[in-house]
């Protein structure tokens, strides 16, 4: 059996030698390399369109008021399920509004002129926001956004007269929002 494998390998080598000696082998090699190059280029070009799609998806971000209301609703639900809390209301305060970074086309030019009186150089930089069609007309394309930091939280609950309940609520809010406990106020609801 080992001799058959050696024989088949020798036959394959002979066929490969005769094929490469023909004129069409060079053309086939060039076509193969062009195919590999096209595959490589399609990966590079395809990556850019994916990035643009991801950037477009972030253009419909929520504003800080909506963000605060959603957090308040989630916290109200969470705190309301802690033992001994009872009815609950939550209010959040934020540092500032949402910060947006927009996609911009940037063009820079520079030139150096050598004259009789010496060298002069000029530099210019232009930046223009990329606009897209939005629901309210043309709007700038958002590349990134940062939601505002939470300044403080007030929790009103029926069970706040029990110190153990206040501790559980304060700890839960602190962990969920990564907020220090001195920025959390838990007080009795009337």
XYZ file of N, CA and C in Angstrom:
570
model
N 0.822 -1.183 0.000
C 0.000 0.000 0.000
C 0.868 1.249 0.000
N 1.944 1.265 0.787
C 2.853 2.397 0.834
C 3.468 2.663 -0.533
N 3.700 1.584 -1.308
C 4.278 1.735 -2.642
C 3.271 2.390 -3.590
N 1.986 2.114 -3.420
C 0.958 2.733 -4.250
C 0.880 4.235 -3.995
N 1.029 4.639 -2.756
C 0.980 6.064 -2.412
C 2.152 6.785 -3.040
N 3.347 6.168 -2.970
C 4.536 6.767 -3.578
C 4.343 6.887 -5.083
N 3.764 5.855 -5.716
C 3.523 5.861 -7.163
C 2.546 6.972 -7.546
N 1.464 7.121 -6.775
C 0.462 8.160 -7.066
C 1.059 9.549 -6.863
N 1.896 9.722 -5.846
C 2.546 11.009 -5.605
C 3.469 11.356 -6.768
N 4.233 10.349 -7.272
C 5.118 10.585 -8.426
C 4.305 10.944 -9.663
N 3.161 10.274 -9.880
C 2.291 10.590 -11.029
C 1.765 12.022 -10.929
N 1.393 12.430 -9.726
C 0.870 13.777 -9.510
C 1.945 14.819 -9.782
N 3.183 14.529 -9.365
C 4.298 15.443 -9.637
C 4.539 15.595 -11.129
N 4.493 14.493 -11.847
C 4.705 14.535 -13.302
C 3.614 15.359 -13.995
N 2.368 15.180 -13.575
C 1.266 15.945 -14.166
C 1.416 17.429 -13.859
N 1.851 17.749 -12.635
C 2.049 19.143 -12.236
C 3.179 19.775 -13.039
N 4.275 19.032 -13.272
C 5.386 19.542 -14.070
C 4.954 19.816 -15.499
N 4.225 18.892 -16.089
C 3.797 19.087 -17.481
C 2.810 20.245 -17.594
N 1.999 20.446 -16.576
C 1.034 21.544 -16.595
C 1.736 22.897 -16.484
N 2.740 22.984 -15.589
C 3.434 24.251 -15.400
C 4.319 24.609 -16.583
N 4.677 23.646 -17.380
C 5.498 23.923 -18.552
C 4.668 24.459 -19.712
N 3.373 24.321 -19.641
C 2.500 24.845 -20.690
C 2.356 26.347 -20.525
N 1.975 27.057 -21.598
C 1.844 28.510 -21.585
C 0.675 28.979 -20.722
N -0.353 28.211 -20.601
C -1.537 28.605 -19.857
C -1.331 28.617 -18.350
N -0.280 27.992 -17.873
C -0.041 27.926 -16.436
C 0.265 29.300 -15.860
N 1.003 30.123 -16.566
C 1.310 31.475 -16.109
C 0.050 32.314 -15.990
N -0.822 32.182 -17.001
C -2.087 32.908 -16.983
C -2.957 32.461 -15.806
N -2.975 31.152 -15.564
C -3.754 30.614 -14.459
C -3.219 31.130 -13.117
N -1.913 31.206 -12.990
C -1.306 31.724 -11.774
C -1.670 33.187 -11.559
N -1.619 33.990 -12.614
C -1.972 35.407 -12.521
C -3.439 35.562 -12.144
N -4.311 34.778 -12.776
C -5.733 34.851 -12.447
C -5.992 34.456 -10.990
N -5.287 33.467 -10.499
C -5.434 33.058 -9.101
C -5.024 34.163 -8.144
N -3.900 34.821 -8.436
C -3.439 35.921 -7.596
C -4.403 37.102 -7.637
N -4.957 37.397 -8.818
C -5.943 38.473 -8.936
C -7.186 38.138 -8.111
N -7.612 36.888 -8.116
C -8.769 36.464 -7.327
C -8.532 36.648 -5.839
N -7.345 36.271 -5.380
C -7.003 36.447 -3.964
C -6.978 37.930 -3.608
N -6.417 38.751 -4.493
C -6.370 40.191 -4.263
C -7.776 40.781 -4.185
N -8.687 40.336 -5.058
C -10.071 40.829 -5.018
C -10.772 40.438 -3.720
N -10.521 39.243 -3.248
C -11.120 38.823 -1.976
C -10.611 39.707 -0.845
N -9.309 39.974 -0.831
C -8.719 40.831 0.188
C -9.306 42.237 0.128
N -9.430 42.798 -1.071
C -9.983 44.144 -1.227
C -11.457 44.201 -0.837
N -12.210 43.148 -1.136
C -13.636 43.165 -0.772
C -13.809 43.183 0.745
N -12.900 42.544 1.491
C -12.960 42.612 2.948
C -12.711 44.029 3.438
N -11.751 44.724 2.827
C -11.468 46.097 3.230
C -12.628 47.022 2.907
N -13.173 46.906 1.725
C -14.282 47.772 1.305
C -15.545 47.421 2.075
N -15.807 46.156 2.287
C -16.991 45.721 3.025
C -16.974 46.192 4.457
N -15.793 46.284 5.088
C -15.677 46.750 6.469
C -16.146 48.186 6.625
N -15.895 49.046 5.639
C -16.301 50.439 5.730
C -17.813 50.583 5.719
N -18.510 49.810 4.906
C -19.963 49.946 4.871
C -20.580 49.478 6.181
N -19.985 48.479 6.823
C -20.490 48.038 8.118
C -20.356 49.150 9.145
N -19.228 49.835 9.135
C -19.011 50.916 10.080
C -20.038 52.020 9.879
N -20.309 52.376 8.626
C -21.302 53.415 8.372
C -22.672 52.996 8.878
N -23.023 51.722 8.715
C -24.308 51.246 9.193
C -24.382 51.367 10.707
N -23.305 51.019 11.406
C -23.310 51.122 12.856
C -23.427 52.579 13.299
N -22.761 53.480 12.586
C -22.843 54.897 12.942
C -24.252 55.406 12.722
N -24.885 55.030 11.624
C -26.253 55.474 11.359
C -27.211 54.970 12.432
N -26.962 53.779 12.940
C -27.861 53.210 13.942
C -27.852 54.027 15.227
N -26.765 54.744 15.513
C -26.699 55.527 16.740
C -27.313 56.904 16.590
N -27.788 57.251 15.393
C -28.318 58.598 15.208
C -29.677 58.794 15.866
N -30.380 57.732 16.228
C -31.681 57.870 16.874
C -31.583 57.706 18.378
N -30.696 58.429 19.042
C -30.491 58.279 20.479
C -31.554 59.031 21.265
N -31.751 58.615 22.510
C -32.729 59.279 23.365
C -32.110 60.503 24.025
N -32.943 61.429 24.411
C -32.429 62.616 25.092
C -32.315 62.340 26.594
N -31.723 63.263 27.328
C -31.446 63.043 28.750
C -32.727 62.962 29.588
N -33.778 63.675 29.204
C -35.041 63.617 29.950
C -35.646 62.219 29.859
N -35.658 61.666 28.664
C -36.186 60.318 28.466
C -35.321 59.301 29.217
N -34.020 59.489 29.190
C -33.073 58.625 29.909
C -33.383 58.635 31.407
N -33.579 59.813 31.987
C -33.870 59.935 33.415
C -35.203 59.264 33.760
N -36.227 59.457 32.922
C -37.537 58.846 33.188
C -37.462 57.323 33.158
N -36.700 56.775 32.201
C -36.563 55.319 32.131
C -35.832 54.775 33.353
N -34.783 55.464 33.774
C -34.062 55.038 34.987
C -34.949 55.124 36.218
N -35.722 56.200 36.318
C -36.630 56.346 37.458
C -37.642 55.209 37.496
N -38.195 54.847 36.348
C -39.173 53.757 36.290
C -38.538 52.431 36.698
N -37.326 52.175 36.211
C -36.638 50.931 36.562
C -36.305 50.892 38.055
N -35.853 52.011 38.590
C -35.536 52.058 40.020
C -36.791 51.913 40.881
N -37.880 52.538 40.475
C -39.138 52.417 41.216
C -39.560 50.963 41.286
N -39.454 50.256 40.178
C -39.812 48.840 40.137
C -38.873 48.021 41.024
N -37.578 48.288 40.928
C -36.592 47.546 41.711
C -36.777 47.778 43.202
N -36.828 49.037 43.605
C -36.940 49.377 45.023
C -38.272 48.884 45.584
N -39.340 48.956 44.793
C -40.653 48.505 45.240
C -40.693 47.026 45.562
N -39.743 46.264 45.045
C -39.705 44.818 45.298
C -38.798 44.442 46.475
N -38.190 45.420 47.118
C -37.361 45.138 48.293
C -38.283 44.962 49.496
N -37.956 43.997 50.334
C -38.792 43.677 51.489
C -38.931 44.878 52.425
N -40.184 45.181 52.775
C -40.476 46.230 53.746
C -40.573 47.628 53.171
N -40.441 47.797 51.869
C -40.420 49.138 51.265
C -41.830 49.698 51.083
N -42.740 48.933 50.517
C -44.093 49.424 50.256
C -44.136 50.299 49.008
N -45.107 51.256 49.012
C -45.237 52.171 47.852
C -43.955 52.979 47.701
N -43.602 53.276 46.449
C -42.317 53.938 46.185
C -42.435 54.969 45.069
N -41.676 56.044 45.215
C -41.466 57.028 44.135
C -39.978 57.327 44.100
N -39.442 57.527 42.890
C -38.011 57.795 42.726
C -37.834 59.018 41.838
N -36.862 59.861 42.205
C -36.505 61.005 41.364
C -34.989 61.036 41.207
N -34.546 61.246 39.966
C -33.119 61.338 39.647
C -32.790 62.747 39.188
N -31.604 63.208 39.506
C -31.111 64.462 38.923
C -29.833 64.144 38.148
N -29.671 64.829 37.018
C -28.532 64.581 36.132
C -27.599 65.783 36.128
N -26.320 65.539 35.852
C -25.317 66.608 35.796
C -25.601 67.587 34.658
N -25.832 67.081 33.479
C -26.039 67.916 32.285
C -26.803 67.090 31.267
N -26.910 67.617 30.067
C -27.595 66.892 29.006
C -26.686 65.877 28.336
N -27.216 65.192 27.354
C -26.458 64.210 26.581
C -25.423 64.930 25.730
N -24.203 64.391 25.689
C -23.124 64.963 24.870
C -23.023 64.165 23.575
N -23.022 64.868 22.430
C -22.983 64.228 21.125
C -21.673 64.519 20.410
N -21.140 63.531 19.701
C -20.011 63.704 18.788
C -20.555 63.417 17.395
N -20.323 64.339 16.458
C -20.876 64.213 15.117
C -19.796 63.822 14.111
N -20.205 63.126 13.064
C -19.298 62.748 11.983
C -19.049 63.985 11.130
N -17.775 64.237 10.807
C -17.426 65.420 10.018
C -16.459 65.037 8.904
N -16.613 65.688 7.754
C -15.632 65.595 6.667
C -14.581 66.647 6.929
N -13.340 66.220 7.018
C -12.265 67.165 7.299
C -11.303 67.200 6.124
N -10.916 68.415 5.735
C -9.974 68.606 4.632
C -8.860 69.520 5.117
N -7.631 69.088 4.936
C -6.479 69.894 5.319
C -5.573 70.059 4.108
N -5.071 71.261 3.906
C -4.127 71.521 2.824
C -2.973 72.342 3.383
N -1.817 72.132 2.818
C -0.662 72.945 3.191
C 0.214 73.108 1.954
N 0.846 74.280 1.862
C 1.730 74.546 0.729
C 2.908 75.379 1.208
N 4.054 75.143 0.575
C 5.267 75.879 0.888
C 5.748 76.528 -0.402
N 5.965 77.839 -0.363
C 6.469 78.578 -1.527
C 7.867 79.089 -1.214
N 8.801 78.753 -2.063
C 10.169 79.246 -1.903
C 10.349 80.418 -2.848
N 10.566 81.593 -2.304
C 10.714 82.793 -3.113
C 12.059 83.455 -2.868
N 12.241 84.601 -3.478
C 13.487 85.348 -3.343
C 13.656 85.833 -1.906
N 12.581 86.235 -1.264
C 12.654 86.786 0.088
C 12.590 85.718 1.183
N 12.491 84.490 0.839
C 12.439 83.420 1.838
C 11.256 82.504 1.587
N 11.067 81.588 2.525
C 9.995 80.604 2.413
C 8.726 81.099 3.079
N 7.604 80.806 2.455
C 6.306 81.080 3.066
C 5.497 79.779 3.035
N 4.738 79.554 4.055
C 3.905 78.357 4.073
C 2.482 78.738 4.446
N 1.550 77.994 3.891
C 0.135 78.224 4.167
C -0.505 76.894 4.553
N -1.333 76.934 5.578
C -2.066 75.753 6.000
C -3.530 76.131 6.161
N -4.403 75.236 5.732
C -5.827 75.474 5.938
C -6.493 74.161 6.355
N -7.531 74.316 7.137
C -8.262 73.154 7.638
C -9.753 73.474 7.574
N -10.505 72.609 6.911
C -11.955 72.783 6.813
C -12.638 71.565 7.412
N -13.730 71.806 8.086
C -14.502 70.728 8.677
C -15.985 71.000 8.421
N -16.674 69.983 7.960
C -18.102 70.121 7.651
C -18.825 68.874 8.145
N -19.927 69.063 8.878
C -20.676 67.925 9.393
C -21.349 67.166 8.261
N -21.416 65.830 8.431
C -22.109 64.971 7.485
C -23.594 65.017 7.826
N -24.424 65.356 6.854
C -25.866 65.462 7.072
C -26.581 64.281 6.447
N -27.640 63.823 7.114
C -28.471 62.746 6.591
C -29.924 63.186 6.647
N -30.762 62.474 5.922
C -32.199 62.753 5.962
C -32.775 62.109 7.209
N -33.316 62.925 8.090
C -33.926 62.428 9.319
C -35.423 62.636 9.280
N -36.086 62.296 10.363
C -37.542 62.434 10.404
C -37.978 63.896 10.418
N -37.108 64.798 10.880
C -37.426 66.224 10.907
C -36.620 67.002 9.868
N -36.256 66.373 8.766
C -35.453 67.028 7.730
C -34.010 66.584 7.812
N -33.099 67.446 7.375
C -31.670 67.135 7.388
C -31.120 67.291 8.801
N -30.349 66.302 9.254
C -29.732 66.383 10.570
C -28.328 65.806 10.524
N -27.492 66.241 11.456
C -26.105 65.785 11.510
C -26.060 64.319 11.940
N -25.125 63.586 11.360
C -24.958 62.171 11.663
C -24.182 62.024 12.966
N -24.770 61.311 13.942
C -24.159 61.136 15.258
C -23.185 59.965 15.203
N -21.933 60.216 15.597
C -20.930 59.152 15.637
C -20.918 58.477 17.002
N -21.097 59.261 18.055
C -21.029 58.750 19.413
C -21.813 59.686 20.340
N -22.324 59.149 21.412
C -22.990 59.999 22.394
C -22.695 59.476 23.795
N -22.730 60.381 24.755
C -22.481 60.028 26.143
C -23.656 60.523 26.979
N -24.274 59.602 27.691
C -25.384 59.980 28.555
C -24.824 60.717 29.777
N -25.605 61.630 30.356
C -25.110 62.422 31.484
C -24.924 61.579 32.742
N -24.032 62.060 33.610
C -23.818 61.393 34.888
C -24.983 61.708 35.821
N -25.252 60.784 36.718
C -26.326 60.965 37.688
C -25.767 61.753 38.878
N -26.421 62.843 39.203
C -25.977 63.707 40.312
C -26.480 63.167 41.647
N -27.742 62.746 41.688
C -28.300 62.251 42.940
C -29.627 61.548 42.736
N -30.061 60.823 43.773
C -31.317 60.066 43.722
C -32.071 60.282 45.035
N -33.371 60.537 44.919
C -34.250 60.605 46.083
C -35.251 59.467 45.952
N -35.376 58.684 47.026
C -36.325 57.579 47.050
C -37.320 57.853 48.173
N -38.588 57.979 47.821
C -39.664 58.113 48.797
C -40.334 56.754 48.913
N -40.438 56.242 50.140
C -41.099 54.946 50.314
C -41.782 54.876 51.672
N -42.792 54.032 51.751
C -43.560 53.886 52.980
C -42.742 53.266 54.104
N -41.805 52.393 53.764
C -41.050 51.655 54.780
C -39.784 52.332 55.246
N -39.611 53.626 54.957
C -38.364 54.323 55.295
C -38.214 54.620 56.777
N -39.232 54.296 57.605
C -39.083 54.506 59.038
C -38.248 53.393 59.680
N -37.992 52.317 58.942
C -37.156 51.216 59.427
C -35.741 51.395 58.882
N -34.750 51.511 59.753
C -33.372 51.765 59.353
C -32.801 50.652 58.475
N -33.205 49.401 58.717
C -32.731 48.277 57.903
C -33.254 48.395 56.467
N -34.505 48.849 56.316
C -35.079 49.040 54.980
C -34.350 50.165 54.251
N -34.079 51.255 54.957
C -33.338 52.380 54.359
C -31.972 51.907 53.884
N -31.306 51.087 54.683
C -29.979 50.561 54.309
C -30.066 49.688 53.070
N -31.059 48.795 53.008
C -31.219 47.910 51.834
C -31.486 48.729 50.572
N -32.349 49.744 50.679
C -32.675 50.589 49.524
C -31.439 51.377 49.082
N -30.740 51.982 50.032
C -29.541 52.760 49.709
C -28.487 51.886 49.043
N -28.252 50.701 49.578
C -27.270 49.792 48.992
C -27.674 49.358 47.578
N -28.946 49.042 47.382
C -29.413 48.602 46.064
C -29.235 49.703 45.017
N -29.639 50.924 45.350
C -29.514 52.046 44.415
C -28.041 52.337 44.143
N -27.220 52.272 45.175
C -25.785 52.527 45.029
C -25.135 51.528 44.078
N -25.475 50.272 44.227
C -24.893 49.231 43.370
C -25.391 49.347 41.936
N -26.682 49.537 41.763
C -27.256 49.589 40.409
C -26.709 50.767 39.608
N -26.552 51.911 40.247
C -26.129 53.122 39.523
C -24.644 53.447 39.691
N -23.905 52.632 40.425
C -22.493 52.909 40.740
C -22.359 54.322 41.305
N -23.189 54.615 42.276
C -23.281 55.943 42.868
C -22.924 55.841 44.350
N -22.165 56.802 44.857
C -21.809 56.758 46.279
C -23.066 56.994 47.116
N -23.078 56.445 48.314
C -24.273 56.502 49.156
C -24.594 57.911 49.642
N -23.624 58.827 49.636
C -23.923 60.198 50.071
C -24.709 60.974 49.014
N -24.925 60.378 47.838
C -25.745 61.000 46.796
C -27.138 60.367 46.720
N -27.467 59.545 47.702
C -28.760 58.855 47.737
C -29.492 59.237 49.013
N -30.736 59.708 48.853
C -31.561 60.068 49.999
C -32.797 59.182 49.996
N -32.998 58.446 51.083
C -34.186 57.598 51.250
C -34.977 58.191 52.396
N -36.239 58.521 52.127
C -37.065 59.164 53.149
C -38.476 58.603 53.117
N -39.189 58.829 54.204
C -40.543 58.285 54.379
C -41.535 59.019 53.486
N -42.401 58.239 52.850
C -43.475 58.785 52.019
C -44.661 59.104 52.916
N -45.294 60.254 52.681
C -46.460 60.602 53.507
C -47.741 60.074 52.908
